[in-house]
Coordinates of C-alpha atoms in Angstrom, one line a residue:
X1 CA 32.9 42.1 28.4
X2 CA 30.7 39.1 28.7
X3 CA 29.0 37.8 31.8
X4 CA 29.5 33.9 32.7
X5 CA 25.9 33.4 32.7
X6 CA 25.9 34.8 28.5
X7 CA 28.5 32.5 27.8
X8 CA 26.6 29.6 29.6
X9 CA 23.6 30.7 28.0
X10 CA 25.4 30.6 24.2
X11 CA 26.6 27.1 25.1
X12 CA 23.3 26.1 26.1
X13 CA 21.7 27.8 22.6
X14 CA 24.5 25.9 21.0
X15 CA 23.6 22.8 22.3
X16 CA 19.9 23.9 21.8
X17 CA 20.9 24.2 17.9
X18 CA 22.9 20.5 17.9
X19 CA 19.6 18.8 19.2
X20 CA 17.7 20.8 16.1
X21 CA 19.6 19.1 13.6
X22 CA 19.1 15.4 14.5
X23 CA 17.2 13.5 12.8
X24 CA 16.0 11.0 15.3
X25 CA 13.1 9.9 16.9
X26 CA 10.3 12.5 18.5
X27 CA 10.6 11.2 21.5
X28 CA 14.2 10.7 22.2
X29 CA 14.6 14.5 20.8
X30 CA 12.0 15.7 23.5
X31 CA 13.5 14.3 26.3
X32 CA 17.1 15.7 25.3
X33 CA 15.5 18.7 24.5
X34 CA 13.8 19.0 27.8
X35 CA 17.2 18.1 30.2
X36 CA 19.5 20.6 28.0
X37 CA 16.6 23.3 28.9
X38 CA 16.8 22.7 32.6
X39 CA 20.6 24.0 32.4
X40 CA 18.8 27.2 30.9
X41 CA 15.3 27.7 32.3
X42 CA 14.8 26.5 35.9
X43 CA 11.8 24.6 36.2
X44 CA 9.9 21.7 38.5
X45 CA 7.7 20.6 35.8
X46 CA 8.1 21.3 31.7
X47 CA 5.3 20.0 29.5
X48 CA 5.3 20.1 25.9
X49 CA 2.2 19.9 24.5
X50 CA 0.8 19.4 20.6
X51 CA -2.4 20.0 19.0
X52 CA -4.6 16.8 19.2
X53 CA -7.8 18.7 17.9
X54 CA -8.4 22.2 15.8
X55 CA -8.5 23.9 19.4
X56 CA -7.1 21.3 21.8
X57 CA -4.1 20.8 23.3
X58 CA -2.7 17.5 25.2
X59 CA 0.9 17.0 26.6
X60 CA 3.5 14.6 24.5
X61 CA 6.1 14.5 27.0
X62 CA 7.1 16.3 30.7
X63 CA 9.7 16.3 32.9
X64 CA 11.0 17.6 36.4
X65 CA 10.1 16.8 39.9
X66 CA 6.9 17.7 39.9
X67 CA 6.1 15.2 36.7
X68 CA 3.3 12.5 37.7
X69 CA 1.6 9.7 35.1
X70 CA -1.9 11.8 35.7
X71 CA -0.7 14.8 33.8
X72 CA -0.9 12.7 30.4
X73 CA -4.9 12.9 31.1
X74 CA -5.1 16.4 30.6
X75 CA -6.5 18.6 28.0
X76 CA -6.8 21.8 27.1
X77 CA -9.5 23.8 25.4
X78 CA -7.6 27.4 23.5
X79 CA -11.6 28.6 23.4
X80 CA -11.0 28.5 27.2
X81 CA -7.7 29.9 27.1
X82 CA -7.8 32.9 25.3
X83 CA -4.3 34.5 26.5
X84 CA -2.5 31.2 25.5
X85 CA -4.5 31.6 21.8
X86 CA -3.6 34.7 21.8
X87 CA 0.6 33.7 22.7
X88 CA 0.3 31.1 19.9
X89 CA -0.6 33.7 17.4
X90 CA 2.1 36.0 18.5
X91 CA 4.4 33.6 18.7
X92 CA 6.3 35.1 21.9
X93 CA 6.4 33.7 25.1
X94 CA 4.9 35.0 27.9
X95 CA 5.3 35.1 32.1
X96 CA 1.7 34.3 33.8
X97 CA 1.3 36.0 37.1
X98 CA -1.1 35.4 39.9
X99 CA -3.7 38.1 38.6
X100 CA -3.5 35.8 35.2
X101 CA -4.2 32.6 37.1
X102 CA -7.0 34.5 38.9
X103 CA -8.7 35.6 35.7
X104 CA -8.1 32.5 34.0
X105 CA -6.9 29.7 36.3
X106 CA -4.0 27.1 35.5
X107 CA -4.1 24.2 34.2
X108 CA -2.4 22.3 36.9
X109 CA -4.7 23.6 39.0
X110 CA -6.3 19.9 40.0
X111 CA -3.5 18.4 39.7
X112 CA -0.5 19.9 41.3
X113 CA -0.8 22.3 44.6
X114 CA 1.2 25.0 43.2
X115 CA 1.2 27.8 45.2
X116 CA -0.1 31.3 44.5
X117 CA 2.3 33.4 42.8
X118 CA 4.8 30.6 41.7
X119 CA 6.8 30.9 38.5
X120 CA 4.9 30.5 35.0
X121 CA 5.6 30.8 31.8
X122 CA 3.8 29.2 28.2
X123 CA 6.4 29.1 24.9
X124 CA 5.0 29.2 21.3
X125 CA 6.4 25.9 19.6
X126 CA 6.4 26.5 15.9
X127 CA 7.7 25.9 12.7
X128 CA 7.6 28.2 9.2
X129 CA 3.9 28.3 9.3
X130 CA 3.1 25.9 11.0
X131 CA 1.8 25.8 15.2
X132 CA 3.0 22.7 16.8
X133 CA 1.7 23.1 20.2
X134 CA 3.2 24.6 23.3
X135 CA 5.8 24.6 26.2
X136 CA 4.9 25.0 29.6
X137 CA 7.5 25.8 32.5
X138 CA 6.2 25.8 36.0
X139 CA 8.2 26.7 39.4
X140 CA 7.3 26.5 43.2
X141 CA 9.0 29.8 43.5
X142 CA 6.8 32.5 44.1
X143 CA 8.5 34.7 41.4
X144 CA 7.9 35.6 38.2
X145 CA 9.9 34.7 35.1
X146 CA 12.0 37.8 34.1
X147 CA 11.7 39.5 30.9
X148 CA 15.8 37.8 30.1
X149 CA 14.7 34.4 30.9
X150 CA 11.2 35.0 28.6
X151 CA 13.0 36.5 25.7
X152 CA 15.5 33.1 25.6
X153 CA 12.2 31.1 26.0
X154 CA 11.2 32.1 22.9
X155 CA 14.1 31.3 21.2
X156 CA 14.3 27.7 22.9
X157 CA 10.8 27.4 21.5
X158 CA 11.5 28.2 18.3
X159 CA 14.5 25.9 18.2
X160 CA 12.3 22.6 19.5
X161 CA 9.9 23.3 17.1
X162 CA 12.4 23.4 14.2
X163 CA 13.8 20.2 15.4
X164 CA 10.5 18.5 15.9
X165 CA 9.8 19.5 12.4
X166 CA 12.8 18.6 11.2
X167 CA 12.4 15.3 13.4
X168 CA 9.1 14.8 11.8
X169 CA 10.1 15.4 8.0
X170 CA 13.4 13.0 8.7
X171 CA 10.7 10.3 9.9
X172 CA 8.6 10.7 7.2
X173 CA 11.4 10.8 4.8
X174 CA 13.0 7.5 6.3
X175 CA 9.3 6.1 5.9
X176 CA 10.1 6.6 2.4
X177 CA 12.9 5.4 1.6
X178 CA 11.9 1.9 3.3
X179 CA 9.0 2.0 1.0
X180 CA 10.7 2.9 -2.1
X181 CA 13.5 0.1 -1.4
X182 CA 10.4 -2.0 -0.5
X183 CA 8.5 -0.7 -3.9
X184 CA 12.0 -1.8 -5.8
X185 CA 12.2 -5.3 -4.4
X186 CA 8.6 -5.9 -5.3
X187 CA 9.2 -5.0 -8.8
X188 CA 12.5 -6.9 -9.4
X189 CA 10.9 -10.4 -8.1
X190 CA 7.8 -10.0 -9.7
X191 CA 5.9 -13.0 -11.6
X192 CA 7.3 -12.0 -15.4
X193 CA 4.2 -13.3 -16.5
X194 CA 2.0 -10.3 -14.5
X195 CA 3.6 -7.9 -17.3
X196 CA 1.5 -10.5 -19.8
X197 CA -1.5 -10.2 -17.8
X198 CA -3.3 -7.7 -20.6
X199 CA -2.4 -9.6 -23.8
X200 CA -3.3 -12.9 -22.2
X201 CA -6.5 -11.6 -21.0
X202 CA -6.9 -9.6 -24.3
X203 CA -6.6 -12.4 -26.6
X204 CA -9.7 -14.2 -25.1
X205 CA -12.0 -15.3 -27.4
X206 CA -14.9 -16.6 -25.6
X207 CA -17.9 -14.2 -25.4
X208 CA -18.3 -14.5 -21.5
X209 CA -14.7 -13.6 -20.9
X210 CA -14.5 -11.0 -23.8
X211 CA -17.3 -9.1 -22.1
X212 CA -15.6 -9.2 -18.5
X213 CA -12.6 -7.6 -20.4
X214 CA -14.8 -4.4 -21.6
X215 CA -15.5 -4.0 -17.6
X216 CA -11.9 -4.2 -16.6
X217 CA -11.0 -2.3 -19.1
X218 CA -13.8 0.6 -18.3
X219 CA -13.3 0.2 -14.5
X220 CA -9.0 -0.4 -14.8
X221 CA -9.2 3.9 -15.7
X222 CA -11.1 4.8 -12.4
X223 CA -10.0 4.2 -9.0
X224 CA -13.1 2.6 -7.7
X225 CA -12.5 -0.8 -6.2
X226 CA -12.9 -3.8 -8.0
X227 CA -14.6 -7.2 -6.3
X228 CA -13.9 -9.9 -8.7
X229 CA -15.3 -13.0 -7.7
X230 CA -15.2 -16.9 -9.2
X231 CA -14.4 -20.4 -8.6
X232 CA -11.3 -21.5 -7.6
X233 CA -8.5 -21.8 -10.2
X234 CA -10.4 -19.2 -12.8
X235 CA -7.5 -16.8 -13.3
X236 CA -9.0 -13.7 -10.7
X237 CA -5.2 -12.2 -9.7
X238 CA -4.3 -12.4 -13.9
X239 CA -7.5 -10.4 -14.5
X240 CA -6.0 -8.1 -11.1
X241 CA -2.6 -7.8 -12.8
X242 CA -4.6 -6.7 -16.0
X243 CA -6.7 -3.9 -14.5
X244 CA -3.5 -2.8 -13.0
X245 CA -1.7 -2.4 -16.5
X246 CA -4.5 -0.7 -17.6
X247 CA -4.7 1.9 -15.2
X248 CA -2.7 4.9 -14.2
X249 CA -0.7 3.7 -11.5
X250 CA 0.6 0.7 -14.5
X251 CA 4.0 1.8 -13.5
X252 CA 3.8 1.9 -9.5
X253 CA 3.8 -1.6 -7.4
X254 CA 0.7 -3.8 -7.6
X255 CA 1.6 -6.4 -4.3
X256 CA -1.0 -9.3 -3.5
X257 CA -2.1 -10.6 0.3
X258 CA -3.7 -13.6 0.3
X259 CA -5.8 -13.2 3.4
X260 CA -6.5 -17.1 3.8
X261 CA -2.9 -18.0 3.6
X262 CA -2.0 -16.1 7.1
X263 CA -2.4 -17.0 10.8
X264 CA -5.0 -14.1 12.2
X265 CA -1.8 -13.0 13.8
X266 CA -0.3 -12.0 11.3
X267 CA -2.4 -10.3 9.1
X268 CA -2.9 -7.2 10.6
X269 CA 1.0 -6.4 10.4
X270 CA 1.3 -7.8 7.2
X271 CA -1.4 -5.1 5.7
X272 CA 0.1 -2.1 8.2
X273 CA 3.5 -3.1 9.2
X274 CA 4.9 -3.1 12.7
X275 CA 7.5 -0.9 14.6
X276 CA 10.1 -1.9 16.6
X277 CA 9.3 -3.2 20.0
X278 CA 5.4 -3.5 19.0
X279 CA 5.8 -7.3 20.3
X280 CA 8.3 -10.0 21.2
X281 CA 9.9 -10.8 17.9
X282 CA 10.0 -7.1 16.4
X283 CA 13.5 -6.4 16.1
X284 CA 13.1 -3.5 13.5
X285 CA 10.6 -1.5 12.3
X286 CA 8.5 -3.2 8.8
X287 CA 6.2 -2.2 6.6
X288 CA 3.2 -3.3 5.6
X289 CA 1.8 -3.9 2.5
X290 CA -0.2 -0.4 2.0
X291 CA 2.6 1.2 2.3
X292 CA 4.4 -0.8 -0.4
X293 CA 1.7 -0.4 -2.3
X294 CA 1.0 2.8 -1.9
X295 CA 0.9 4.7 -5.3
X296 CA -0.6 1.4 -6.4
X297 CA -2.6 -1.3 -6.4
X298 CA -3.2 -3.7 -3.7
X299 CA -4.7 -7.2 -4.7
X300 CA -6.5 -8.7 -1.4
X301 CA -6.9 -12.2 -2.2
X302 CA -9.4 -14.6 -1.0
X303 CA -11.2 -11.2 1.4
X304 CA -13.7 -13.3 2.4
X305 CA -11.5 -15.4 4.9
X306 CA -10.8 -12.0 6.9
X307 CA -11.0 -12.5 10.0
X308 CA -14.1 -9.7 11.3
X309 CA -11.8 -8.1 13.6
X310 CA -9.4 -6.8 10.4
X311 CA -12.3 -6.1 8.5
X312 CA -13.1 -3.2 10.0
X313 CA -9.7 -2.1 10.7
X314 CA -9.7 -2.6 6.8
X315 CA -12.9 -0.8 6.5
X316 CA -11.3 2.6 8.3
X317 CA -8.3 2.4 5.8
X318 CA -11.0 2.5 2.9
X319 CA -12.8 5.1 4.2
X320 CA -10.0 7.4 5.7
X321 CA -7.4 6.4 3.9
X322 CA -5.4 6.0 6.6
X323 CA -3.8 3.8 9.4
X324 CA -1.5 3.2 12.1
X325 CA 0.9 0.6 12.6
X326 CA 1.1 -1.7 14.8
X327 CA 3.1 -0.9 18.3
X328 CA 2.6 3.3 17.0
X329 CA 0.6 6.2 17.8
X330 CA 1.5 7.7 14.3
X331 CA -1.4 7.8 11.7
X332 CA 0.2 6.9 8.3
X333 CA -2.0 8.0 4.9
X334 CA -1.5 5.9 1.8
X335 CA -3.0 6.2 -1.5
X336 CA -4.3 2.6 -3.0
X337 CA -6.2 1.0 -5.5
X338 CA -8.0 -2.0 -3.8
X339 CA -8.6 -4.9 -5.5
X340 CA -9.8 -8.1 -3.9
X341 CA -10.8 -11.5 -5.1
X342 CA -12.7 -14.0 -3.5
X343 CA -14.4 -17.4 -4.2
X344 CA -16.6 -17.1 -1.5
X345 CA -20.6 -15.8 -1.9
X346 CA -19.9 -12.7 0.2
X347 CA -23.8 -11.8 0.3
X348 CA -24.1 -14.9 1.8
X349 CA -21.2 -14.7 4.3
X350 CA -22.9 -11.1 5.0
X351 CA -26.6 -12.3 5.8
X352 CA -24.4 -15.2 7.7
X353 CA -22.6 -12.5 9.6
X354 CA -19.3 -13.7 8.7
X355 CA -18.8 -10.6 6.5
X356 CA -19.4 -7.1 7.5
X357 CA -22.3 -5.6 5.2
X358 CA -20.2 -2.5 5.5
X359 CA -17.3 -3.3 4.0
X360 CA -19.1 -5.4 1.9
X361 CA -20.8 -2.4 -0.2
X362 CA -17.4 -1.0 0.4
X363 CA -15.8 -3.0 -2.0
X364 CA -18.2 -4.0 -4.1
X365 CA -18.5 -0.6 -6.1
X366 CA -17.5 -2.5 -9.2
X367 CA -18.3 -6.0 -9.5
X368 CA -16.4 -8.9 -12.2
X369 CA -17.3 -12.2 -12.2
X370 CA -15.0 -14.4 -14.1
X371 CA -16.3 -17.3 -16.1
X372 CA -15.0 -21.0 -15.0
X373 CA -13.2 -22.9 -17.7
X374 CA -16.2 -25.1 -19.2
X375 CA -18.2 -21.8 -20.1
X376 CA -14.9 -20.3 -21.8
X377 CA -13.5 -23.7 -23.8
X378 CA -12.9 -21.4 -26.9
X379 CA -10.1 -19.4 -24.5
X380 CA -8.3 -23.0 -24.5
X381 CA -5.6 -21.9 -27.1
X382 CA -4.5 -18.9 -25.7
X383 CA -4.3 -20.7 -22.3
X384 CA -2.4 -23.5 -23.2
X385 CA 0.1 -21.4 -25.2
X386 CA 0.0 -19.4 -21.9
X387 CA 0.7 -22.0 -19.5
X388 CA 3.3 -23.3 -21.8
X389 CA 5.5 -20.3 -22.2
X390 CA 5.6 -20.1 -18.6
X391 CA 6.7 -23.6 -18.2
X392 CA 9.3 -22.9 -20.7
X393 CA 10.5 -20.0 -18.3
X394 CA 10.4 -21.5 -15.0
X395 CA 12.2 -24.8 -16.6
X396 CA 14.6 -23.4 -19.2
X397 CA 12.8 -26.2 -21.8
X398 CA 10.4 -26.5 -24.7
X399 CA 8.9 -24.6 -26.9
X400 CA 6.0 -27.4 -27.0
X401 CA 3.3 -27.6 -28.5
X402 CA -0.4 -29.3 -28.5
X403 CA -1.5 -31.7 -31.7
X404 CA -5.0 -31.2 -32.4
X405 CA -6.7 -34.2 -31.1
X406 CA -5.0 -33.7 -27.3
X407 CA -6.6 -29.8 -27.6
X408 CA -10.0 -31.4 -28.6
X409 CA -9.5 -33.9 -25.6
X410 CA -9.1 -30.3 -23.7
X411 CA -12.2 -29.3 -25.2
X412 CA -14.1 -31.8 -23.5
X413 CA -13.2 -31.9 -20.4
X414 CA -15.1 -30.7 -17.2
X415 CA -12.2 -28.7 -15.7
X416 CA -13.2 -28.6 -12.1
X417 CA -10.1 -26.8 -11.0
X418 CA -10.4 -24.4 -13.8
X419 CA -6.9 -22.5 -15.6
X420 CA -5.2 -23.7 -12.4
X421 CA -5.8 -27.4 -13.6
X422 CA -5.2 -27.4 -16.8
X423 CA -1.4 -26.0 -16.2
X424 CA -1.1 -29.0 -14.0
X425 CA -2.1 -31.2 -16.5
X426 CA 0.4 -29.3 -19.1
X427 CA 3.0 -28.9 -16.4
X428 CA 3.0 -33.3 -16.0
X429 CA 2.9 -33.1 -19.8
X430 CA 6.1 -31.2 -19.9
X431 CA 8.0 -33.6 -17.3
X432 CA 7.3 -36.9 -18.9
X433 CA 8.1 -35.3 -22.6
X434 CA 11.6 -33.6 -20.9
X435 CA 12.1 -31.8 -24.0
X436 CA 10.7 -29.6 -27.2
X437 CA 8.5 -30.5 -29.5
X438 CA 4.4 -31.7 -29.8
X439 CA 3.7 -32.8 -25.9
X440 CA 1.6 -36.1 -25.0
X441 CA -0.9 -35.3 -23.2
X442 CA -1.7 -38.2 -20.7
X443 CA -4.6 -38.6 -18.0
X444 CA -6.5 -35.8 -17.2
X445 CA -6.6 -36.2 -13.7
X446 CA -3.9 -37.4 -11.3
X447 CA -4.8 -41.2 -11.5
X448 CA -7.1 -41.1 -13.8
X449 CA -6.5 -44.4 -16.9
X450 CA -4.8 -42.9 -19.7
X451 CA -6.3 -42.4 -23.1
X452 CA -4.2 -43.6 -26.2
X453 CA -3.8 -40.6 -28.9
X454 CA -5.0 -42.3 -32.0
X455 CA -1.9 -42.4 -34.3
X456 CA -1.8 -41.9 -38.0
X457 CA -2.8 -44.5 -41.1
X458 CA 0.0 -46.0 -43.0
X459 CA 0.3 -43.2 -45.3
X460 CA -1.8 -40.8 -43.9
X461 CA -0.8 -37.1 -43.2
X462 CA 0.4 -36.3 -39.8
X463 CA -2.3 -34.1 -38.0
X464 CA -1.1 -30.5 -38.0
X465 CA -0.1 -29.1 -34.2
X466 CA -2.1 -26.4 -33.0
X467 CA 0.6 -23.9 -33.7
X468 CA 0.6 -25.3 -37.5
X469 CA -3.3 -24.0 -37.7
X470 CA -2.4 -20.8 -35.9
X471 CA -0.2 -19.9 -38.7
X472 CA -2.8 -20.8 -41.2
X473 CA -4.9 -19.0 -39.8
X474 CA -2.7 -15.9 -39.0
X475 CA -1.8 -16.1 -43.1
X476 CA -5.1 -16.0 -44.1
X477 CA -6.3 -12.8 -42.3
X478 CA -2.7 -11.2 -43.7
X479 CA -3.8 -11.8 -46.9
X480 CA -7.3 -10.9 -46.6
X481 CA -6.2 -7.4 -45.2
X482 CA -3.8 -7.3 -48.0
X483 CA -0.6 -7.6 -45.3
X484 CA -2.0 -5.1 -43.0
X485 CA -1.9 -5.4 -39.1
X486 CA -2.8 -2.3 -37.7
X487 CA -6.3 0.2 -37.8
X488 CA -9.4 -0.8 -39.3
X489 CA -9.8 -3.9 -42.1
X490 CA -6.5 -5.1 -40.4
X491 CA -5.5 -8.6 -39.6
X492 CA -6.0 -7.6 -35.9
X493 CA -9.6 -6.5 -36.1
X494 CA -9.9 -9.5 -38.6
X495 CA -8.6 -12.0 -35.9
X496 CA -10.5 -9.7 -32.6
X497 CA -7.4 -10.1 -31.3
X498 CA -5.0 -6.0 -29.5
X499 CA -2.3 -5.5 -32.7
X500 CA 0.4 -5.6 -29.9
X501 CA -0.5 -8.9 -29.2
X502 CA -1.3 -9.8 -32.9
X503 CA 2.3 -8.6 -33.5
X504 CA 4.2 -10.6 -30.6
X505 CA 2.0 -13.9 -31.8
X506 CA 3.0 -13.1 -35.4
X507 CA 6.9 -13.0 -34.2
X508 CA 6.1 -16.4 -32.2
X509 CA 4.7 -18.0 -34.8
X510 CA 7.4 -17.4 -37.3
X511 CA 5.6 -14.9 -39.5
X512 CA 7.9 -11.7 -38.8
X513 CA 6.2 -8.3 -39.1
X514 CA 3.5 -7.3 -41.1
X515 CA 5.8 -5.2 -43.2
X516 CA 7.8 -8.6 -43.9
X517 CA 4.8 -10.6 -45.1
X518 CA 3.5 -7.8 -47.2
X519 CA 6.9 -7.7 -48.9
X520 CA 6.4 -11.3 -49.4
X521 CA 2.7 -11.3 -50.7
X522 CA 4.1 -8.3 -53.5
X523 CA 7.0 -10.3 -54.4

């Protein structure tokens, strides 16, 4: 027949097993774990403590009467410990007596006047392979544990560390689940134009920018990080987007920070996210951006406005790879691509101490410089018809198109704001035209006096729109590669140009496939 005190035990083990199997927080779990043990194992004062070191031990959480703030200072050494070692490789949990403490003295010892021969025991906490720390169980009774009550502490053991496993692997998996839904959102509301990034930058004819291309291209296969630097306005996130396509993580997240366009109080849980409670405000827990990333790439715009305290928080993450949150003692590790832009003469900014030199060489293990638009005028067509087919997008208007004397008046102007100017100029172009065809382009610059488009002699042929002369030219290097697109002698090598993106011009232009205009050309 069973005893009352097995029966309370089995409901205590039973409880025991409930806490195991809820995911929840580490610290809520502890503290239920610890109360339901009271009911099983008397004690004045139970410690768990985890590994914070190969060989050193430091207590998470303790309860009883005998608990004080002081005991969170302590630490201990296994090398000095040998018979707890030597439980933790058994796994069992064992009764210390006074001739133990004599031999090798407690570890309240300087803390707690325990007298000689109270109760003692250490418990293994484990899980599959796995050692998680220990439990200790201390009594002012001068009596030792009995074989009964050590046998079920090796169970309860057991059983916490399951659940702090199981507590741990629920976190992590909640962790990514936030990120994945995080991951998805970034993907459905990104700019459509970033999937465009490598055939706009592709098509580039100028030799400066063709050249910075090669690089991206070389680099985009690596996972070194990429500094690109440039004035204002040159295009440095499309080039981003385009080492991104290029490289293996093409089909993870690439997310962007611009580190100018945040208060300094915000940036740090911007890049690693925030738990609940970290500060006033914090109502849930959020994650950064190298977490969404992770996987990815992560685009850090405009570094050099930093501020130095987050650089070297950011310099840790690129050496270590890893981070904590903001409000948590939890290390997260992430795997990221960084890429960051700047305008800014970092070298400068370093000798200036405004930049740390460390982070500095950090990110600067591949270097791009991207041209300004004056030094890369013979990239003007591919821009424009860029800028334009985004207008069309964002507007639900157009096509347009640009006559050949307004992309000569392109040609020969400065561009001080770079790409980013010339779609405002096309963008004002678009709003006074309000609808398809050839665009007139107006002043310049906001203000600026207009210049008249000189308009045709009586009789004279209109002048052919710089999509007319692209499909000239298109024609002529079909027919010279006898109506072939693809491989070597093709219309693509002809024209320098990817074939997928001779192909998609070809369809834009009106000329259907290759295999259509080589029908024609036989017929």
């Amino acid at each position: 027949m069973e005893t009352k005190r097995t029966l309370d035990y089995r409901t205590d083990l039973e409880r025991a097993m409930r806490l195991a199997a809820r995911p929840e927080r580490i610290e809520a779990l502890l503290s239920d774990a610890l109360d339901a043990l009271a009911s099983v194992i008397p004690y004045d004062l139970a410690t768990v403590m985890e590994f914070s070191g190969v060989d050193e031990l430091k207590p998470r959480m303790y309860r009883g009467p005998l608990a004080r703030p002081e005991i969170a200072e302590l630490r201990l050494n296994l090398e000095n410990a040998p018979a707890v070692k030597e439980l933790l490789h058994q796994r069992k949990a064992r009764a210390f007596t006074e001739a133990d403490h004599r031999e090798s003295g407690d570890i309240y010892d300087d803390l707690l006047a325990l007298p000689h021969g109270h109760s003692c025991m250490v418990v293994p906490l484990y899980a599959d392979e796995e050692d998680l720390g220990i439990l200790t169980l201390d009594r002012v009774q001068c009596e030792t544990y009995s074989d009964e009550i050590v046998r079920l502490g090796t169970v309860y053991g057991h059983l916490i560390g399951l659940a702090l496993n199981y507590a741990e692997q629920s976190s992590v998996l909640l962790r990514l689940r936030a990120q994945l839904q995080e991951q998805n959102a970034l993907l459905l509301s990104a700019d459509p134009g970033r999937s465009r990034a490598t055939d706009l930058v592709e098509a580039c004819a100028s030799p400066g920018m063709r050249e910075v291309v090669r690089l991206a291209r070389q680099v985009a296969l690596s996972d070194a990080p990429v500094l690109i630097t440039g004035e204002t306005g040159t295009g440095k996130e499309v080039l981003a987007s385009a080492i991104h396509g290029w490289s293996r993580r093409h089909d993870r997240p690439m997310t962007t920070v611009n580190c100018a366009a945040l208060p300094p109080s915000l940036i740090e849980t911007e890049l690693f996210g925030h738990t609940k409670g970290a500060f006033s405000g914090a109502v849930r827990d959020r994650l950064g951006r190298f977490q969404v990333a992770n996987g990815g790439t992560l685009m850090l715009d405009e570094i050099g406005e930093l501020p130095l305290e987050m650089q070297a928080k950011l310099l840790r993450v690129l050496q270590e790879g890893a981070f904590q949150p903001v409000g948590s003692d939890d290390e997260v590790r992430v795997d990221v691509r960084i890429i960051a832009a700047t305008h800014v003469n970092l070298q400068e900014a370093v000798s200036e101490g405004r930049f740390r030199e460390d982070l500095y060489y950090r990110l600067c293990v591949f270097p791009l410089v991207v041209p300004p638009l004056r030094q890369r005028v013979d990239d003007l067509p591919v821009l424009v018809e860029a800028c334009l087919d985004k207008l069309q997008q964002q507007t639900g208007r157009g096509p347009w198109t640009v006559s050949g004397p307004d992309l000569t008046r392109l040609r020969a102007h400065a561009w001080p704001g770079n790409v980013r100017e010339l779609y405002n100029v096309l963008e004002r172009a678009t709003i006074v035209s309000g609808q398809a065809g050839p665009l007139h382009i107006g002043a310049l610059q906001p203000g600026a006096a207009e210049v008249p488009t000189p308009a045709a002699a009586p009789g004279e042929e209109p002048f052919p729109s710089l999509a007319d002369m692209e499909r000239v030219h298109f024609e002529a290097a079909l027919r010279r590669a006898g109506g072939k697109l693809y491989g070597k002698g093709g219309a693509a090598e002809l024209l320098g140009l990817n074939p997928s993106t001779a192909k998609s011009r070809m369809l834009k232009l009106g000329l259907g496939g290759a295999r259509s205009f080589k029908k024609s050309l036989e017929g």
